[in-house]
Amino acid sequence: LFHKEDIFMIDLLDLHTHTIASGHAYNTLYEMAQSAAEKGLALYGCSEHAPAMPGSCHKFYFSNFDVIPRVIRGIPVLMGTELNILDHTGRVDLEDHYLQKIDYAIASLHTPCIDNHGTVSDYTNAYLGVMENPLIHIIGHPDDSRLPADWTAVAAAAAKHHKLLELNSHSLAPNSSRKGARENYEQLLTACMRYGTSIIIDSDAHCENDVGNHEMAHRLLADLHFPEELVVNTSLSKAAAFIPSLDRLLKEQPELFYNALSHPQGGNNRT
């Protein structure tokens, strides 16, 4: 039996979440940040779907993040996006002009946004192509058998290009629409251990109740005896090595993080 107290590492952040701006999520930015603070996270990230996702926000949405406070409801906030990989070359749906304005970018394959009749080689090339973009920091939910890839090649390329691979906890949930996630993650994470590829655990929360809900991901990591040193959630400085905006904040405004790290409102940094 798995007990929540058996989770084996500290987990400080959640950078893959969505609000009502994404069109199929159900809470506001402030509600999501409040939930993150109450659960004891030290950093909350909002990553709305980029414009190719049906129902999501216009690209202008991503040009005005300067008006958003850096701390909301007591927790530091990063504002990013979840880009859609559009083809087998790794092209995405926001221009560099917008990516340069935001804190970080996740790039993901989604069935509504790419040809669903590609081959393993096609989707592998999509991942390898998008990793060549220096403005992209995280590869989102590389786990779906509907869009299968060579997971060993993906892990090797992420190590080469200094990208984080996401372990998406929602993909592992029984109600997830993604297929074969656990089996695909077993292959991917085994390759990450081989190549020293770092990962980030995220919730992919579309409602405030799921912010910081990484339990399914932690179960899998425990089963695989995955090394803590390859998981950036355990340390803001480890995450900052992959996300330049976070690195700058830690160096230039460290006081933003003192309260979140010293006095977590949730009383427990384990998620």
mmCIF file of N, CA, C and O in Angstrom, residues 87-183:
data_model
loop_
_atom_site.group_PDB
_atom_site.id
_atom_site.type_symbol
_atom_site.label_atom_id
_atom_site.label_comp_id
_atom_site.label_asym_id
_atom_site.label_seq_id
_atom_site.Cartn_x
_atom_site.Cartn_y
_atom_site.Cartn_z
ATOM 1 N N ASP A 87 3.861 20.890 -35.713
ATOM 2 C CA ASP A 87 4.219 19.988 -36.811
ATOM 3 C C ASP A 87 5.455 19.192 -36.427
ATOM 4 O O ASP A 87 5.981 19.326 -35.318
ATOM 5 N N HIS A 88 5.918 18.384 -37.346
ATOM 6 C CA HIS A 88 7.001 17.457 -37.040
ATOM 7 C C HIS A 88 8.380 18.100 -37.084
ATOM 8 O O HIS A 88 9.384 17.439 -36.817
ATOM 9 N N THR A 89 8.425 19.412 -37.369
ATOM 10 C CA THR A 89 9.687 20.149 -37.271
ATOM 11 C C THR A 89 9.858 20.792 -35.899
ATOM 12 O O THR A 89 10.941 21.302 -35.596
ATOM 13 N N GLY A 90 8.787 20.818 -35.090
ATOM 14 C CA GLY A 90 8.854 21.449 -33.776
ATOM 15 C C GLY A 90 8.411 22.898 -33.761
ATOM 16 O O GLY A 90 8.648 23.618 -32.785
ATOM 17 N N ARG A 91 7.730 23.341 -34.800
ATOM 18 C CA ARG A 91 7.209 24.716 -34.835
ATOM 19 C C ARG A 91 6.139 24.903 -33.770
ATOM 20 O O ARG A 91 5.344 23.997 -33.514
ATOM 21 N N VAL A 92 6.107 26.075 -33.128
ATOM 22 C CA VAL A 92 5.145 26.346 -32.055
ATOM 23 C C VAL A 92 4.283 27.559 -32.410
ATOM 24 O O VAL A 92 4.508 28.233 -33.420
ATOM 25 N N ASP A 93 3.292 27.834 -31.562
ATOM 26 C CA ASP A 93 2.248 28.791 -31.914
ATOM 27 C C ASP A 93 2.368 30.154 -31.248
ATOM 28 O O ASP A 93 1.384 30.902 -31.207
ATOM 29 N N LEU A 94 3.531 30.512 -30.738
ATOM 30 C CA LEU A 94 3.796 31.895 -30.350
ATOM 31 C C LEU A 94 5.159 32.294 -30.912
ATOM 32 O O LEU A 94 6.130 31.518 -30.820
ATOM 33 N N GLU A 95 5.232 33.484 -31.453
ATOM 34 C CA GLU A 95 6.484 33.969 -32.008
ATOM 35 C C GLU A 95 7.472 34.310 -30.890
ATOM 36 O O GLU A 95 7.093 34.544 -29.748
ATOM 37 N N ASP A 96 8.741 34.363 -31.244
ATOM 38 C CA ASP A 96 9.786 34.671 -30.263
ATOM 39 C C ASP A 96 9.523 35.993 -29.559
ATOM 40 O O ASP A 96 9.868 36.155 -28.378
ATOM 41 N N HIS A 97 8.923 36.944 -30.263
ATOM 42 C CA HIS A 97 8.602 38.245 -29.672
ATOM 43 C C HIS A 97 7.805 38.079 -28.381
ATOM 44 O O HIS A 97 8.049 38.788 -27.396
ATOM 45 N N TYR A 98 6.871 37.141 -28.354
ATOM 46 C CA TYR A 98 6.065 36.899 -27.151
ATOM 47 C C TYR A 98 6.828 36.050 -26.133
ATOM 48 O O TYR A 98 6.752 36.300 -24.921
ATOM 49 N N LEU A 99 7.563 35.077 -26.611
ATOM 50 C CA LEU A 99 8.293 34.201 -25.690
ATOM 51 C C LEU A 99 9.345 34.973 -24.912
ATOM 52 O O LEU A 99 9.654 34.626 -23.761
ATOM 53 N N GLN A 100 9.887 36.019 -25.502
ATOM 54 C CA GLN A 100 10.884 36.828 -24.811
ATOM 55 C C GLN A 100 10.283 37.674 -23.698
ATOM 56 O O GLN A 100 11.017 38.155 -22.826
ATOM 57 N N LYS A 101 8.967 37.841 -23.696
ATOM 58 C CA LYS A 101 8.298 38.673 -22.694
ATOM 59 C C LYS A 101 7.874 37.892 -21.450
ATOM 60 O O LYS A 101 7.556 38.494 -20.420
ATOM 61 N N ILE A 102 7.835 36.567 -21.531
ATOM 62 C CA ILE A 102 7.252 35.772 -20.454
ATOM 63 C C ILE A 102 8.352 35.096 -19.644
ATOM 64 O O ILE A 102 9.530 35.117 -19.985
ATOM 65 N N ASP A 103 7.953 34.477 -18.534
ATOM 66 C CA ASP A 103 8.931 33.904 -17.613
ATOM 67 C C ASP A 103 9.462 32.545 -18.057
ATOM 68 O O ASP A 103 10.610 32.212 -17.764
ATOM 69 N N TYR A 104 8.643 31.756 -18.705
ATOM 70 C CA TYR A 104 9.085 30.426 -19.128
ATOM 71 C C TYR A 104 8.091 29.875 -20.138
ATOM 72 O O TYR A 104 6.960 30.361 -20.252
ATOM 73 N N ALA A 105 8.533 28.847 -20.857
ATOM 74 C CA ALA A 105 7.670 28.228 -21.863
ATOM 75 C C ALA A 105 7.762 26.713 -21.764
ATOM 76 O O ALA A 105 8.860 26.142 -21.721
ATOM 77 N N ILE A 106 6.595 26.089 -21.733
ATOM 78 C CA ILE A 106 6.441 24.646 -21.865
ATOM 79 C C ILE A 106 6.018 24.382 -23.305
ATOM 80 O O ILE A 106 5.232 25.147 -23.870
ATOM 81 N N ALA A 107 6.521 23.333 -23.913
ATOM 82 C CA ALA A 107 6.070 22.944 -25.257
ATOM 83 C C ALA A 107 5.540 21.521 -25.207
ATOM 84 O O ALA A 107 6.214 20.624 -24.693
ATOM 85 N N SER A 108 4.335 21.319 -25.734
ATOM 86 C CA SER A 108 3.663 20.029 -25.622
ATOM 87 C C SER A 108 3.008 19.639 -26.945
ATOM 88 O O SER A 108 2.640 20.499 -27.758
ATOM 89 N N LEU A 109 2.833 18.344 -27.116
ATOM 90 C CA LEU A 109 2.002 17.813 -28.189
ATOM 91 C C LEU A 109 0.576 17.653 -27.674
ATOM 92 O O LEU A 109 0.362 17.084 -26.594
ATOM 93 N N HIS A 110 -0.386 18.148 -28.446
ATOM 94 C CA HIS A 110 -1.807 17.998 -28.120
ATOM 95 C C HIS A 110 -2.543 17.502 -29.364
ATOM 96 O O HIS A 110 -2.324 18.031 -30.465
ATOM 97 N N THR A 111 -3.422 16.553 -29.181
ATOM 98 C CA THR A 111 -4.112 15.980 -30.337
ATOM 99 C C THR A 111 -4.914 17.004 -31.152
ATOM 100 O O THR A 111 -5.022 16.835 -32.374
ATOM 101 N N PRO A 112 -5.506 18.077 -30.554
ATOM 102 C CA PRO A 112 -6.231 19.026 -31.409
ATOM 103 C C PRO A 112 -5.329 19.915 -32.263
ATOM 104 O O PRO A 112 -5.834 20.627 -33.123
ATOM 105 N N CYS A 113 -4.013 19.867 -32.025
ATOM 106 C CA CYS A 113 -3.134 20.874 -32.618
ATOM 107 C C CYS A 113 -2.067 20.311 -33.552
ATOM 108 O O CYS A 113 -1.232 21.077 -34.064
ATOM 109 N N ILE A 114 -2.055 19.007 -33.770
ATOM 110 C CA ILE A 114 -1.060 18.402 -34.650
ATOM 111 C C ILE A 114 -1.696 17.218 -35.362
ATOM 112 O O ILE A 114 -2.667 16.621 -34.867
ATOM 113 N N ASP A 115 -1.170 16.872 -36.516
ATOM 114 C CA ASP A 115 -1.630 15.711 -37.267
ATOM 115 C C ASP A 115 -1.546 14.461 -36.391
ATOM 116 O O ASP A 115 -0.486 14.115 -35.871
ATOM 117 N N ASN A 116 -2.671 13.780 -36.207
ATOM 118 C CA ASN A 116 -2.735 12.602 -35.339
ATOM 119 C C ASN A 116 -2.351 11.313 -36.050
ATOM 120 O O ASN A 116 -2.437 10.229 -35.459
ATOM 121 N N HIS A 117 -1.931 11.390 -37.303
ATOM 122 C CA HIS A 117 -1.631 10.186 -38.079
ATOM 123 C C HIS A 117 -0.136 10.048 -38.351
ATOM 124 O O HIS A 117 0.262 9.335 -39.267
ATOM 125 N N GLY A 118 0.674 10.708 -37.524
ATOM 126 C CA GLY A 118 2.111 10.632 -37.711
ATOM 127 C C GLY A 118 2.698 9.334 -37.187
ATOM 128 O O GLY A 118 2.021 8.513 -36.562
ATOM 129 N N THR A 119 3.967 9.159 -37.432
ATOM 130 C CA THR A 119 4.694 7.973 -36.991
ATOM 131 C C THR A 119 5.506 8.292 -35.736
ATOM 132 O O THR A 119 5.624 9.457 -35.329
ATOM 133 N N VAL A 120 6.078 7.254 -35.142
ATOM 134 C CA VAL A 120 6.994 7.457 -34.013
ATOM 135 C C VAL A 120 8.120 8.404 -34.416
ATOM 136 O O VAL A 120 8.500 9.306 -33.661
ATOM 137 N N SER A 121 8.626 8.234 -35.606
ATOM 138 C CA SER A 121 9.693 9.109 -36.086
ATOM 139 C C SER A 121 9.220 10.552 -36.199
ATOM 140 O O SER A 121 9.943 11.494 -35.845
ATOM 141 N N ASP A 122 7.995 10.748 -36.687
ATOM 142 C CA ASP A 122 7.457 12.109 -36.830
ATOM 143 C C ASP A 122 7.384 12.815 -35.482
ATOM 144 O O ASP A 122 7.828 13.967 -35.342
ATOM 145 N N TYR A 123 6.810 12.167 -34.478
ATOM 146 C CA TYR A 123 6.628 12.815 -33.181
ATOM 147 C C TYR A 123 7.964 12.953 -32.438
ATOM 148 O O TYR A 123 8.170 13.935 -31.712
ATOM 149 N N THR A 124 8.857 12.000 -32.647
ATOM 150 C CA THR A 124 10.197 12.151 -32.081
ATOM 151 C C THR A 124 10.870 13.387 -32.673
ATOM 152 O O THR A 124 11.469 14.201 -31.938
ATOM 153 N N ASN A 125 10.767 13.553 -33.977
ATOM 154 C CA ASN A 125 11.363 14.725 -34.622
ATOM 155 C C ASN A 125 10.723 16.021 -34.133
ATOM 156 O O ASN A 125 11.405 17.056 -34.032
ATOM 157 N N ALA A 126 9.430 15.982 -33.844
ATOM 158 C CA ALA A 126 8.767 17.172 -33.301
ATOM 159 C C ALA A 126 9.395 17.575 -31.965
ATOM 160 O O ALA A 126 9.686 18.752 -31.726
ATOM 161 N N TYR A 127 9.597 16.591 -31.095
ATOM 162 C CA TYR A 127 10.238 16.883 -29.806
ATOM 163 C C TYR A 127 11.677 17.365 -29.999
ATOM 164 O O TYR A 127 12.108 18.349 -29.374
ATOM 165 N N LEU A 128 12.429 16.676 -30.851
ATOM 166 C CA LEU A 128 13.826 17.058 -31.039
ATOM 167 C C LEU A 128 13.931 18.448 -31.651
ATOM 168 O O LEU A 128 14.810 19.237 -31.282
ATOM 169 N N GLY A 129 13.016 18.771 -32.554
ATOM 170 C CA GLY A 129 13.036 20.087 -33.176
ATOM 171 C C GLY A 129 12.728 21.201 -32.203
ATOM 172 O O GLY A 129 13.399 22.242 -32.176
ATOM 173 N N VAL A 130 11.721 20.997 -31.368
ATOM 174 C CA VAL A 130 11.329 22.065 -30.448
ATOM 175 C C VAL A 130 12.399 22.297 -29.388
ATOM 176 O O VAL A 130 12.556 23.408 -28.874
ATOM 177 N N MET A 131 13.171 21.265 -29.065
ATOM 178 C CA MET A 131 14.223 21.433 -28.060
ATOM 179 C C MET A 131 15.364 22.302 -28.542
ATOM 180 O O MET A 131 16.168 22.768 -27.735
ATOM 181 N N GLU A 132 15.440 22.542 -29.834
ATOM 182 C CA GLU A 132 16.483 23.424 -30.352
ATOM 183 C C GLU A 132 16.167 24.893 -30.116
ATOM 184 O O GLU A 132 17.033 25.753 -30.314
ATOM 185 N N ASN A 133 14.952 25.193 -29.689
ATOM 186 C CA ASN A 133 14.549 26.580 -29.432
ATOM 187 C C ASN A 133 15.023 26.992 -28.044
ATOM 188 O O ASN A 133 14.558 26.448 -27.037
ATOM 189 N N PRO A 134 15.913 27.966 -27.936
ATOM 190 C CA PRO A 134 16.436 28.359 -26.618
ATOM 191 C C PRO A 134 15.418 29.049 -25.725
ATOM 192 O O PRO A 134 15.672 29.210 -24.522
ATOM 193 N N LEU A 135 14.271 29.446 -26.268
ATOM 194 C CA LEU A 135 13.252 30.130 -25.479
ATOM 195 C C LEU A 135 12.245 29.161 -24.870
ATOM 196 O O LEU A 135 11.304 29.591 -24.206
ATOM 197 N N ILE A 136 12.449 27.872 -25.081
ATOM 198 C CA ILE A 136 11.592 26.839 -24.496
ATOM 199 C C ILE A 136 12.373 26.113 -23.416
ATOM 200 O O ILE A 136 13.539 25.749 -23.611
ATOM 201 N N HIS A 137 11.741 25.912 -22.264
ATOM 202 C CA HIS A 137 12.448 25.412 -21.092
ATOM 203 C C HIS A 137 12.004 24.029 -20.637
ATOM 204 O O HIS A 137 12.780 23.302 -20.014
ATOM 205 N N ILE A 138 10.750 23.675 -20.926
ATOM 206 C CA ILE A 138 10.166 22.435 -20.416
ATOM 207 C C ILE A 138 9.431 21.732 -21.554
ATOM 208 O O ILE A 138 8.725 22.387 -22.334
ATOM 209 N N ILE A 139 9.566 20.422 -21.635
ATOM 210 C CA ILE A 139 8.773 19.626 -22.559
ATOM 211 C C ILE A 139 7.619 19.012 -21.772
ATOM 212 O O ILE A 139 7.822 18.240 -20.839
ATOM 213 N N GLY A 140 6.391 19.423 -22.142
ATOM 214 C CA GLY A 140 5.211 19.038 -21.376
ATOM 215 C C GLY A 140 4.699 17.652 -21.724
ATOM 216 O O GLY A 140 4.696 17.246 -22.884
ATOM 217 N N HIS A 141 4.279 16.942 -20.715
ATOM 218 C CA HIS A 141 3.697 15.589 -20.778
ATOM 219 C C HIS A 141 4.145 14.752 -21.984
ATOM 220 O O HIS A 141 3.333 14.362 -22.843
ATOM 221 N N PRO A 142 5.442 14.422 -22.044
ATOM 222 C CA PRO A 142 5.915 13.515 -23.095
ATOM 223 C C PRO A 142 5.574 12.077 -22.714
ATOM 224 O O PRO A 142 6.413 11.331 -22.209
ATOM 225 N N ASP A 143 4.332 11.668 -22.983
ATOM 226 C CA ASP A 143 3.841 10.429 -22.354
ATOM 227 C C ASP A 143 2.668 9.762 -23.071
ATOM 228 O O ASP A 143 2.156 8.749 -22.596
ATOM 229 N N ASP A 144 2.203 10.303 -24.179
ATOM 230 C CA ASP A 144 0.916 9.893 -24.739
ATOM 231 C C ASP A 144 1.104 8.919 -25.894
ATOM 232 O O ASP A 144 1.695 9.264 -26.927
ATOM 233 N N SER A 145 0.588 7.709 -25.755
ATOM 234 C CA SER A 145 0.712 6.712 -26.815
ATOM 235 C C SER A 145 -0.080 7.070 -28.065
ATOM 236 O O SER A 145 0.134 6.466 -29.127
ATOM 237 N N ARG A 146 -0.984 8.023 -27.986
ATOM 238 C CA ARG A 146 -1.667 8.487 -29.187
ATOM 239 C C ARG A 146 -0.718 9.277 -30.088
ATOM 240 O O ARG A 146 -0.968 9.422 -31.284
ATOM 241 N N LEU A 147 0.358 9.818 -29.485
ATOM 242 C CA LEU A 147 1.375 10.595 -30.198
ATOM 243 C C LEU A 147 2.735 10.026 -29.797
ATOM 244 O O LEU A 147 3.535 10.673 -29.136
ATOM 245 N N PRO A 148 3.022 8.790 -30.182
ATOM 246 C CA PRO A 148 4.166 8.055 -29.627
ATOM 247 C C PRO A 148 5.500 8.551 -30.157
ATOM 248 O O PRO A 148 5.623 8.961 -31.311
ATOM 249 N N ALA A 149 6.500 8.499 -29.292
ATOM 250 C CA ALA A 149 7.843 8.927 -29.671
ATOM 251 C C ALA A 149 8.865 7.927 -29.155
ATOM 252 O O ALA A 149 8.546 7.046 -28.349
ATOM 253 N N ASP A 150 10.081 8.078 -29.616
ATOM 254 C CA ASP A 150 11.209 7.306 -29.107
ATOM 255 C C ASP A 150 11.658 7.986 -27.822
ATOM 256 O O ASP A 150 12.380 8.986 -27.841
ATOM 257 N N TRP A 151 11.213 7.459 -26.688
ATOM 258 C CA TRP A 151 11.423 8.150 -25.414
ATOM 259 C C TRP A 151 12.889 8.195 -25.018
ATOM 260 O O TRP A 151 13.331 9.127 -24.338
ATOM 261 N N THR A 152 13.664 7.210 -25.438
ATOM 262 C CA THR A 152 15.095 7.241 -25.163
ATOM 263 C C THR A 152 15.757 8.392 -25.908
ATOM 264 O O THR A 152 16.583 9.131 -25.343
ATOM 265 N N ALA A 153 15.370 8.588 -27.154
ATOM 266 C CA ALA A 153 15.916 9.703 -27.932
ATOM 267 C C ALA A 153 15.490 11.043 -27.353
ATOM 268 O O ALA A 153 16.271 12.009 -27.336
ATOM 269 N N VAL A 154 14.264 11.118 -26.853
ATOM 270 C CA VAL A 154 13.771 12.359 -26.239
ATOM 271 C C VAL A 154 14.582 12.689 -24.991
ATOM 272 O O VAL A 154 14.999 13.835 -24.778
ATOM 273 N N ALA A 155 14.831 11.693 -24.148
ATOM 274 C CA ALA A 155 15.612 11.928 -22.926
ATOM 275 C C ALA A 155 17.034 12.355 -23.251
ATOM 276 O O ALA A 155 17.593 13.258 -22.612
ATOM 277 N N ALA A 156 17.632 11.720 -24.242
ATOM 278 C CA ALA A 156 19.004 12.074 -24.621
ATOM 279 C C ALA A 156 19.073 13.500 -25.155
ATOM 280 O O ALA A 156 19.990 14.265 -24.816
ATOM 281 N N ALA A 157 18.089 13.888 -25.969
ATOM 282 C CA ALA A 157 18.083 15.236 -26.537
ATOM 283 C C ALA A 157 17.846 16.289 -25.456
ATOM 284 O O ALA A 157 18.431 17.381 -25.506
ATOM 285 N N ALA A 158 16.997 15.982 -24.490
ATOM 286 C CA ALA A 158 16.755 16.938 -23.412
ATOM 287 C C ALA A 158 18.026 17.197 -22.619
ATOM 288 O O ALA A 158 18.315 18.335 -22.228
ATOM 289 N N ALA A 159 18.793 16.151 -22.359
ATOM 290 C CA ALA A 159 20.070 16.337 -21.667
ATOM 291 C C ALA A 159 21.013 17.189 -22.505
ATOM 292 O O ALA A 159 21.676 18.103 -21.997
ATOM 293 N N LYS A 160 21.066 16.926 -23.803
ATOM 294 C CA LYS A 160 21.957 17.663 -24.691
ATOM 295 C C LYS A 160 21.593 19.139 -24.759
ATOM 296 O O LYS A 160 22.480 20.008 -24.730
ATOM 297 N N HIS A 161 20.294 19.435 -24.836
ATOM 298 C CA HIS A 161 19.835 20.818 -25.027
ATOM 299 C C HIS A 161 19.463 21.515 -23.724
ATOM 300 O O HIS A 161 18.951 22.639 -23.752
ATOM 301 N N HIS A 162 19.701 20.881 -22.596
ATOM 302 C CA HIS A 162 19.451 21.484 -21.285
ATOM 303 C C HIS A 162 17.976 21.883 -21.127
ATOM 304 O O HIS A 162 17.632 23.011 -20.806
ATOM 305 N N LYS A 163 17.101 20.902 -21.369
ATOM 306 C CA LYS A 163 15.666 21.096 -21.187
ATOM 307 C C LYS A 163 15.176 20.188 -20.060
ATOM 308 O O LYS A 163 15.709 19.092 -19.849
ATOM 309 N N LEU A 164 14.155 20.631 -19.386
ATOM 310 C CA LEU A 164 13.481 19.803 -18.397
ATOM 311 C C LEU A 164 12.401 18.966 -19.078
ATOM 312 O O LEU A 164 11.626 19.486 -19.887
ATOM 313 N N LEU A 165 12.346 17.698 -18.745
ATOM 314 C CA LEU A 165 11.236 16.853 -19.161
ATOM 315 C C LEU A 165 10.224 16.798 -18.028
ATOM 316 O O LEU A 165 10.589 16.590 -16.869
ATOM 317 N N GLU A 166 8.969 16.973 -18.375
ATOM 318 C CA GLU A 166 7.920 17.009 -17.357
ATOM 319 C C GLU A 166 7.388 15.615 -17.054
ATOM 320 O O GLU A 166 7.066 14.843 -17.965
ATOM 321 N N LEU A 167 7.284 15.327 -15.766
ATOM 322 C CA LEU A 167 6.502 14.189 -15.295
ATOM 323 C C LEU A 167 5.158 14.758 -14.871
ATOM 324 O O LEU A 167 5.038 15.409 -13.835
ATOM 325 N N ASN A 168 4.164 14.548 -15.713
ATOM 326 C CA ASN A 168 2.849 15.159 -15.550
ATOM 327 C C ASN A 168 1.975 14.242 -14.712
ATOM 328 O O ASN A 168 1.580 13.160 -15.153
ATOM 329 N N SER A 169 1.672 14.666 -13.503
ATOM 330 C CA SER A 169 0.938 13.800 -12.588
ATOM 331 C C SER A 169 -0.465 13.504 -13.099
ATOM 332 O O SER A 169 -0.979 12.392 -12.916
ATOM 333 N N HIS A 170 -1.082 14.460 -13.769
ATOM 334 C CA HIS A 170 -2.437 14.227 -14.275
ATOM 335 C C HIS A 170 -2.459 13.125 -15.333
ATOM 336 O O HIS A 170 -3.439 12.381 -15.431
ATOM 337 N N SER A 171 -1.405 13.024 -16.131
ATOM 338 C CA SER A 171 -1.361 11.977 -17.146
ATOM 339 C C SER A 171 -1.503 10.591 -16.536
ATOM 340 O O SER A 171 -1.977 9.655 -17.198
ATOM 341 N N LEU A 172 -1.069 10.449 -15.288
ATOM 342 C CA LEU A 172 -1.086 9.151 -14.616
ATOM 343 C C LEU A 172 -2.405 8.869 -13.910
ATOM 344 O O LEU A 172 -2.606 7.766 -13.396
ATOM 345 N N ALA A 173 -3.293 9.845 -13.884
ATOM 346 C CA ALA A 173 -4.572 9.668 -13.195
ATOM 347 C C ALA A 173 -5.509 8.778 -14.007
ATOM 348 O O ALA A 173 -5.446 8.756 -15.246
ATOM 349 N N PRO A 174 -6.381 8.039 -13.346
ATOM 350 C CA PRO A 174 -7.287 7.132 -14.070
ATOM 351 C C PRO A 174 -8.192 7.830 -15.080
ATOM 352 O O PRO A 174 -8.582 7.222 -16.081
ATOM 353 N N ASN A 175 -8.512 9.110 -14.838
ATOM 354 C CA ASN A 175 -9.415 9.830 -15.737
ATOM 355 C C ASN A 175 -8.702 10.597 -16.837
ATOM 356 O O ASN A 175 -9.321 11.351 -17.581
ATOM 357 N N SER A 176 -7.401 10.418 -16.972
ATOM 358 C CA SER A 176 -6.660 11.145 -17.997
ATOM 359 C C SER A 176 -7.020 10.623 -19.388
ATOM 360 O O SER A 176 -7.186 9.418 -19.600
ATOM 361 N N SER A 177 -7.077 11.542 -20.353
ATOM 362 C CA SER A 177 -7.341 11.144 -21.743
ATOM 363 C C SER A 177 -6.093 10.617 -22.437
ATOM 364 O O SER A 177 -6.186 9.986 -23.491
ATOM 365 N N ARG A 178 -4.935 10.859 -21.862
ATOM 366 C CA ARG A 178 -3.693 10.378 -22.468
ATOM 367 C C ARG A 178 -3.552 8.885 -22.250
ATOM 368 O O ARG A 178 -3.920 8.366 -21.201
ATOM 369 N N LYS A 179 -3.007 8.212 -23.239
ATOM 370 C CA LYS A 179 -2.952 6.755 -23.225
ATOM 371 C C LYS A 179 -1.535 6.252 -22.938
ATOM 372 O O LYS A 179 -0.561 6.799 -23.446
ATOM 373 N N GLY A 180 -1.455 5.222 -22.108
ATOM 374 C CA GLY A 180 -0.179 4.542 -21.880
ATOM 375 C C GLY A 180 0.843 5.346 -21.128
ATOM 376 O O GLY A 180 2.048 5.082 -21.247
ATOM 377 N N ALA A 181 0.401 6.307 -20.328
ATOM 378 C CA ALA A 181 1.352 7.236 -19.712
ATOM 379 C C ALA A 181 2.343 6.529 -18.787
ATOM 380 O O ALA A 181 3.546 6.806 -18.834
ATOM 381 N N ARG A 182 1.861 5.622 -17.943
ATOM 382 C CA ARG A 182 2.796 4.996 -17.015
ATOM 383 C C ARG A 182 3.874 4.212 -17.755
ATOM 384 O O ARG A 182 5.063 4.334 -17.441
ATOM 385 N N GLU A 183 3.484 3.425 -18.727
ATOM 386 C CA GLU A 183 4.459 2.631 -19.471
ATOM 387 C C GLU A 183 5.438 3.534 -20.215
ATOM 388 O O GLU A 183 6.648 3.258 -20.260
#
